[in-house]
Coordinates of C-alpha atoms in Angstrom, one line a residue:
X1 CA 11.7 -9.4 53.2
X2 CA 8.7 -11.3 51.7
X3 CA 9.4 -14.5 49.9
X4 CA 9.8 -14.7 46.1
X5 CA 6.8 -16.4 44.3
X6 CA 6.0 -17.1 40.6
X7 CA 5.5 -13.1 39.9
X8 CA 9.2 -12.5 41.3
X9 CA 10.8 -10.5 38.7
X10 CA 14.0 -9.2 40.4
X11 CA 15.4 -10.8 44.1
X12 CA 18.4 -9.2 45.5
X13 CA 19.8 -11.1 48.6
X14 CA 22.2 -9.8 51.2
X15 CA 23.4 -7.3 48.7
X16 CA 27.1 -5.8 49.5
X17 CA 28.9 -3.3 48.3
X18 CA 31.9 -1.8 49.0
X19 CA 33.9 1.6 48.2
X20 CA 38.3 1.8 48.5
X21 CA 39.0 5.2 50.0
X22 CA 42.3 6.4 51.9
X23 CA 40.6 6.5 54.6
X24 CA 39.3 3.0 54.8
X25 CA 36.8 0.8 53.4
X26 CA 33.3 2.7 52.8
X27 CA 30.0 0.2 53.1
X28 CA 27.4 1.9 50.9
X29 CA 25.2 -1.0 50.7
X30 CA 25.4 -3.2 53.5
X31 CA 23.2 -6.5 53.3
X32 CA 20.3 -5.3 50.8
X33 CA 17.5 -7.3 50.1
X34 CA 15.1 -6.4 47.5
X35 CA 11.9 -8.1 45.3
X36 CA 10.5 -6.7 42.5
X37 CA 7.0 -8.5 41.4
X38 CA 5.9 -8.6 37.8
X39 CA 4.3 -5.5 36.9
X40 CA 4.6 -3.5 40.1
X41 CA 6.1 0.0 40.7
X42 CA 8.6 0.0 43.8
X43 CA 9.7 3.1 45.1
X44 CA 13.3 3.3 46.5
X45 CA 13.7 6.4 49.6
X46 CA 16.0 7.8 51.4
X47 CA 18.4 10.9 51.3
X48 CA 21.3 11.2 49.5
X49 CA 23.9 8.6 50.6
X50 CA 21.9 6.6 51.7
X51 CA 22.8 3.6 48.9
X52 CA 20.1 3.9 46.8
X53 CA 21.3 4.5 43.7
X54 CA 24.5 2.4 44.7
X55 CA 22.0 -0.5 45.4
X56 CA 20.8 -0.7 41.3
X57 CA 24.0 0.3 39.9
X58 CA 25.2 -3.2 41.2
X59 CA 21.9 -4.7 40.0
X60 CA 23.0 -3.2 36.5
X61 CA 26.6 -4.4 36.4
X62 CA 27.4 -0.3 36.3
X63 CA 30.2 -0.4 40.1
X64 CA 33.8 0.4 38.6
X65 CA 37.0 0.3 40.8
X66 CA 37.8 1.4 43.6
X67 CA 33.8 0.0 44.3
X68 CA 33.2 -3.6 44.1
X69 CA 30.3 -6.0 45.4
X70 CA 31.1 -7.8 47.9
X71 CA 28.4 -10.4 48.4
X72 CA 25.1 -11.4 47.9
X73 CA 22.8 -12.8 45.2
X74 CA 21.4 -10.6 42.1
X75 CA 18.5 -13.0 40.7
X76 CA 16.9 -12.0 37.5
X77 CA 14.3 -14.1 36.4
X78 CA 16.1 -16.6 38.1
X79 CA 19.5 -15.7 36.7
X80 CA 22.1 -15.2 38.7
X81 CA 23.2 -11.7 37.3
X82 CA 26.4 -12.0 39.3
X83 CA 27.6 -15.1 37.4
X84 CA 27.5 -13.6 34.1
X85 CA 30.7 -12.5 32.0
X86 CA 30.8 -8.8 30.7
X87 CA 29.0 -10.3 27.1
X88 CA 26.2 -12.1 29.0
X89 CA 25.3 -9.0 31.6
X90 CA 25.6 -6.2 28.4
X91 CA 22.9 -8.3 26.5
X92 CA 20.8 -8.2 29.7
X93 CA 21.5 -4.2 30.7
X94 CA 19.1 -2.3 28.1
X95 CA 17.2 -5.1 26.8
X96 CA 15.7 -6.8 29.6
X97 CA 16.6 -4.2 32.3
X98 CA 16.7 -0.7 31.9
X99 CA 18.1 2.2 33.7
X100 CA 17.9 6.5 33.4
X101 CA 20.0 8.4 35.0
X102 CA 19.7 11.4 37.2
X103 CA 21.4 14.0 34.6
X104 CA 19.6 13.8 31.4
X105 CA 22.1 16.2 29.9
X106 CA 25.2 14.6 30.7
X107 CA 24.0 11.2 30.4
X108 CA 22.9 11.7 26.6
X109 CA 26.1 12.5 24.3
X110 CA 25.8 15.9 23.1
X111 CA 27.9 14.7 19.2
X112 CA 24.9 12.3 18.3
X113 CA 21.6 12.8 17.4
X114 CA 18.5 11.7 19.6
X115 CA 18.1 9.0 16.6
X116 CA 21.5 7.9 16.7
X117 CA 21.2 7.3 19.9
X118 CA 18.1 5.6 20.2
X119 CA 19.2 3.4 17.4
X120 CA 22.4 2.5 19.2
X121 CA 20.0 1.0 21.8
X122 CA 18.3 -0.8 19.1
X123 CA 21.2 -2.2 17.2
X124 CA 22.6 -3.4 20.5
X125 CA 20.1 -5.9 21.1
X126 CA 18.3 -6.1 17.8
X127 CA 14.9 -7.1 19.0
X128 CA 13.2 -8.6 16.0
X129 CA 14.7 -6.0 13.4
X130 CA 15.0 -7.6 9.7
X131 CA 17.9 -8.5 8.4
X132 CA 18.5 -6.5 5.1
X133 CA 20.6 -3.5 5.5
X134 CA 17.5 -0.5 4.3
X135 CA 15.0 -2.8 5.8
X136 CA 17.0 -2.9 8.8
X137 CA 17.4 0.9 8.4
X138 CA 13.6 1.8 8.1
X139 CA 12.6 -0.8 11.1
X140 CA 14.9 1.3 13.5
X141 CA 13.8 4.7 12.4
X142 CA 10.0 3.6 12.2
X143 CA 10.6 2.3 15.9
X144 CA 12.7 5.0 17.0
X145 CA 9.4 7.6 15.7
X146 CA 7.2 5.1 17.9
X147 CA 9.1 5.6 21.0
X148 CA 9.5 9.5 20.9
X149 CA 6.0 9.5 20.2
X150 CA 4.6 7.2 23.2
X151 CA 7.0 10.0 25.5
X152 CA 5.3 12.1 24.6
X153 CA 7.5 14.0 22.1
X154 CA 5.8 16.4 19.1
X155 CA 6.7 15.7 15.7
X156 CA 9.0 12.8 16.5
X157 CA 10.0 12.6 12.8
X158 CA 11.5 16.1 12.6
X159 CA 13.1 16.1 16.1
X160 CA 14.8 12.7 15.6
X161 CA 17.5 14.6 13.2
X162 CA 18.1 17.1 16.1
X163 CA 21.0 17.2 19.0
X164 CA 20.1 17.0 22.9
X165 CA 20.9 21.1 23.7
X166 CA 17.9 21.7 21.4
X167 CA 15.4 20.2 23.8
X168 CA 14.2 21.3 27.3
X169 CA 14.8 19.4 30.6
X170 CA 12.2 17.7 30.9
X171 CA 12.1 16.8 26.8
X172 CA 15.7 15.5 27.3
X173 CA 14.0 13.5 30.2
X174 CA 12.1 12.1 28.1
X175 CA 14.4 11.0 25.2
X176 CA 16.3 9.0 28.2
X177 CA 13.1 7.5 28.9
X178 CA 12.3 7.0 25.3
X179 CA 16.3 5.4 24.8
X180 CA 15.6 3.1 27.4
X181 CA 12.5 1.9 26.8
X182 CA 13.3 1.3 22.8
X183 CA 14.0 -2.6 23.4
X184 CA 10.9 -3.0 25.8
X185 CA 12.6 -3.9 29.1
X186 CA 10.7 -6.4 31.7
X187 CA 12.3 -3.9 34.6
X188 CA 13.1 0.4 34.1
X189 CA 14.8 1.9 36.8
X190 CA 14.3 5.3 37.0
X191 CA 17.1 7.3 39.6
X192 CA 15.2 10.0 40.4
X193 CA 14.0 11.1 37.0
X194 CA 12.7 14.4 37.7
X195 CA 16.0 16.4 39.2
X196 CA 16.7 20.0 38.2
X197 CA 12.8 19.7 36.5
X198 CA 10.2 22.4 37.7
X199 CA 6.9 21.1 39.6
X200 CA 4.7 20.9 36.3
X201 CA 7.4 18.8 34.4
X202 CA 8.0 16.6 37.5
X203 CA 4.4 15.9 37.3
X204 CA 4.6 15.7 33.8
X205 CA 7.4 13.0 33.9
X206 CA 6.1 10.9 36.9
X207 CA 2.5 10.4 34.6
X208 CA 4.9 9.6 31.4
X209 CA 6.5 6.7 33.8
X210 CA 2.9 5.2 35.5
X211 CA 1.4 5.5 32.0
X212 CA 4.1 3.9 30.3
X213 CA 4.0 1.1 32.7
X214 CA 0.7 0.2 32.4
X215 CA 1.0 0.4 28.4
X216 CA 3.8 -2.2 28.5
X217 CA 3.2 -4.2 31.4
X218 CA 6.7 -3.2 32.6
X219 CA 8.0 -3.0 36.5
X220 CA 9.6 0.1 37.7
X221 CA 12.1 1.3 40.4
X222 CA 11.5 4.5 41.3
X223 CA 14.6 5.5 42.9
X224 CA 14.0 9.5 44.8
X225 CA 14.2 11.3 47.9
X226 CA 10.3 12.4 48.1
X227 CA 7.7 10.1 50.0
X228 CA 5.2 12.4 48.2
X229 CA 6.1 11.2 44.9
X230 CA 6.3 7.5 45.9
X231 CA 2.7 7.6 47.8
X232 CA 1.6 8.9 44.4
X233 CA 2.6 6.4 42.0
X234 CA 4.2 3.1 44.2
X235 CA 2.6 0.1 45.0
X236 CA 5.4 -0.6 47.3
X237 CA 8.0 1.3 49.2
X238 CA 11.5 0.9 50.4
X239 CA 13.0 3.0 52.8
X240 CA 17.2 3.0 53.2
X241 CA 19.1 5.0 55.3
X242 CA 23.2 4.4 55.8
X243 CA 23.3 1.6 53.8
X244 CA 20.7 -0.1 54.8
X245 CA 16.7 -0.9 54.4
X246 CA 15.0 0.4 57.3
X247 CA 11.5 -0.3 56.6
X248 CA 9.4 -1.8 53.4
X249 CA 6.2 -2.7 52.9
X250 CA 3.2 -1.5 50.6
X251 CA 2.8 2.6 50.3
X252 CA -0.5 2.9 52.1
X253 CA 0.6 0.8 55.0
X254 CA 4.4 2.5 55.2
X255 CA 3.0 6.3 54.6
X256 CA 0.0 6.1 57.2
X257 CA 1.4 3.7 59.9
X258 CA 5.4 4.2 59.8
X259 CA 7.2 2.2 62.2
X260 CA 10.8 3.8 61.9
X261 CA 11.8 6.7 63.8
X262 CA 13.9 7.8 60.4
X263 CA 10.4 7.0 58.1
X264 CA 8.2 9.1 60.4
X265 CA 11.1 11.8 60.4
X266 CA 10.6 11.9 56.7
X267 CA 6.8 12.0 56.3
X268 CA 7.6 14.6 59.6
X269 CA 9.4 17.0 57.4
X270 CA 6.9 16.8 54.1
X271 CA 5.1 20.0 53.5
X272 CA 1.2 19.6 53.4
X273 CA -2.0 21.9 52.8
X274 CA -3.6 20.3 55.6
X275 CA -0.6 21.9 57.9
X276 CA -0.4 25.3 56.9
X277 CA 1.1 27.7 59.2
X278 CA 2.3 24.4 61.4
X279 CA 6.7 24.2 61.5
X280 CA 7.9 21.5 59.0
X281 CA 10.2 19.4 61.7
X282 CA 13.3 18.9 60.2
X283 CA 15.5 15.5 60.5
X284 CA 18.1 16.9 63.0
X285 CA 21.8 16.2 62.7
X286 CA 23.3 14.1 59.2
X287 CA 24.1 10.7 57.7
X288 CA 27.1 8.8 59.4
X289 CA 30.4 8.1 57.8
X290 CA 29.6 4.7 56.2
X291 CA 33.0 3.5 57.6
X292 CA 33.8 1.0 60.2
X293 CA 30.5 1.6 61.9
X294 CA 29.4 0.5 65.3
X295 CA 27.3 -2.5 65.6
X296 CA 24.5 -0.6 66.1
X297 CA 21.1 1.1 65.0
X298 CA 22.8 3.8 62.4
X299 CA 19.6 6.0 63.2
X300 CA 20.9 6.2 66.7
X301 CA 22.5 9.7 66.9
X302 CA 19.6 11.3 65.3
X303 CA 17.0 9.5 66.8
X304 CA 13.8 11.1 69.5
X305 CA 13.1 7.5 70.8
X306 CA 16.6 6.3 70.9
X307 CA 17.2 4.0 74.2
X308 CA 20.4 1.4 75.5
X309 CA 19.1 -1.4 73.5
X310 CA 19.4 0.8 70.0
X311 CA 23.5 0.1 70.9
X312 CA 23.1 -3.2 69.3
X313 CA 23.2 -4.8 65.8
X314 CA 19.3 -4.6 64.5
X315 CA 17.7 -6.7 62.4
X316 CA 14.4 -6.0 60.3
X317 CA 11.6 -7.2 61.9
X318 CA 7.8 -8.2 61.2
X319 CA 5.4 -5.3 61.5
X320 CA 2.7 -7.4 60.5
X321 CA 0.4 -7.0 56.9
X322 CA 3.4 -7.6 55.3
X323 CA 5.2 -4.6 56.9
X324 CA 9.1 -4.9 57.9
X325 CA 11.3 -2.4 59.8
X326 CA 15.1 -2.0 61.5
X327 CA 13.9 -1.0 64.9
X328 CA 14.0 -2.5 68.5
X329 CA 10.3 -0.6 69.2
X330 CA 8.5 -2.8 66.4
X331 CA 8.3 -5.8 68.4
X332 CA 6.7 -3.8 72.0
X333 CA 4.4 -2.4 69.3
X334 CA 3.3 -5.5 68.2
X335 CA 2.6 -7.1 71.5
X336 CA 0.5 -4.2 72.8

């Protein structure tokens, strides 16, 4: 992991995370580290299970029992987000970091109006509203109009009176975005914004986010599962697989020269244009059980270049221009 600097918005150190089953203990984050620069878009990869989503729910304060974290240090503009009470971390969650969830329908409650619910966010952390009670009432609705109109949202004054089954998919993707962007977060992280949305609303939703970011100056996670979406509209990427980070660095570098076997699987199995009637190569076999692993590579069962001295505990190493990755191979790379 590069080392924080003045533009260091977010640093997560040796992040870990741990799940109670009957079964044993499951690790679904195991030693994360993580910067997130002023301004930039990182984009978060891997399949599902991999701890991605995991990862910023414990940025956010969001793991419940049987889960709990571990270890490691959760720096927020040089908070420590870990030391906080349950007051101190709700003021934080919404107004200076904000988070959308994968389901827009079941994450927005179905009794409430979208401007109930975007004033809720407002009222929450009352960012600059006046203090008289209609005064206080026209600031939020005036606000609330703002936002649904910078998603993107026709007529924002008619369709604030209306309930979340009277909008499409991707609308109700938007009112998330609009909810959590109504008290002007420094960081949105978006887990993967655009499921169960066809290709023109993906796209649709993916501009609304870059756009958006560049409008307020924000940084954004971009949590998904699609290196195409990330090469589009990341600055940097990083990949996890079992728990882990396998490889980071910024998009160009990571998408043309991959140095894990798991992040060349992925770009591996992406359609393209340029490969029509070529056979996408699937990754072969599946995730391990994230409980009481080996000390070694977790790639290692699925992996084409796996060799005796994958059987060990791996560390993420230099890959040079800034580049890291969890493989044995990166250093003989290096040195030829």
């Amino acid at each position: 992991m590069s080392a924080p600097t003045d533009k260091t918005l977010l640093q997560v150190e040796g992040l870990r995370t741990v799940f109670e089953t009957r079964d044993g203990t499951v690790c679904a984050v195991d030693g994360v580290d993580v910067i997130v620069e002023r301004g930039e878009c990182l984009g978060v990869v891997g399949e599902s299970g991999s701890g991605k989503s995991v990862t910023f729910n414990s940025v956010m304060g969001l793991v419940r029992s049987p889960g709990r974290i571990e270890a490691g240090r959760i720096m927020f503009e040089g908070r420590d987000l870990r030391a906080l009470n349950q007051t101190e971390m709700r003021a934080v969650r919404g107004r200076d970091i904000a988070m959308t969830m994968q389901d827009a329908m079941t994450a927005l409650n179905p009794a409430l109006t979208v401007g109930e619910q975007i004033a809720e966010m407002l009222e929450a952390h009352d960012k600059g509203l006046p203090s008289g009670r209609n005064a206080r009432r026209r600031a939020i609705r005036a606000h609330s109009v703002k936002m649904l109109g910078l998603v993107g949202i026709a007529s924002p004054e008619t369709r604030l009176g209306q309930y979340p089954h009277e909008f499409s998919g991707g609308m109700r993707q938007r009112i998330m975005i609009a909810i959590a962007l109504a008290s002007m977060p420094k960081l949105l992280i978006a887990d993967e914004p655009t499921t169960a949305l066809d290709v023109t609303i993906q796209a649709q939703v993916l501009e609304l986010i870059t756009d958006t970011r560049a409008k307020l100056g924000m940084s954004v996670v971009l949590i998904t599962h699609d290196l195409g979406v990330v090469a589009e509209h990341c600055d940097r990427v990083m990949v996890m697989y079992a728990g882990q980070v396998v490889e980071q660095g910024r998009t160009a570098d990571v998408i043309m020269r991959p140095k894990h076997p798991y992040t060349k699987g992925l770009l591996g199995s992406l359609p393209r244009l340029s490969l029509r009637g070529q056979r996408i190569e699937p990754i072969e076999g599946q995730v391990p059980e994230l409980i009481d692993l080996p000390a070694q590579c977790r790639f290692y069962s699925r992996c084409r270049e796996r060799g005796p001295e994958c059987l060990k505990n791996i560390e993420m190493r230099d890959a040079g221009n800034g580049q890291t990755a969890r493989c044995v191979r990166v250093q003989k790379e290096l040195a030829t």
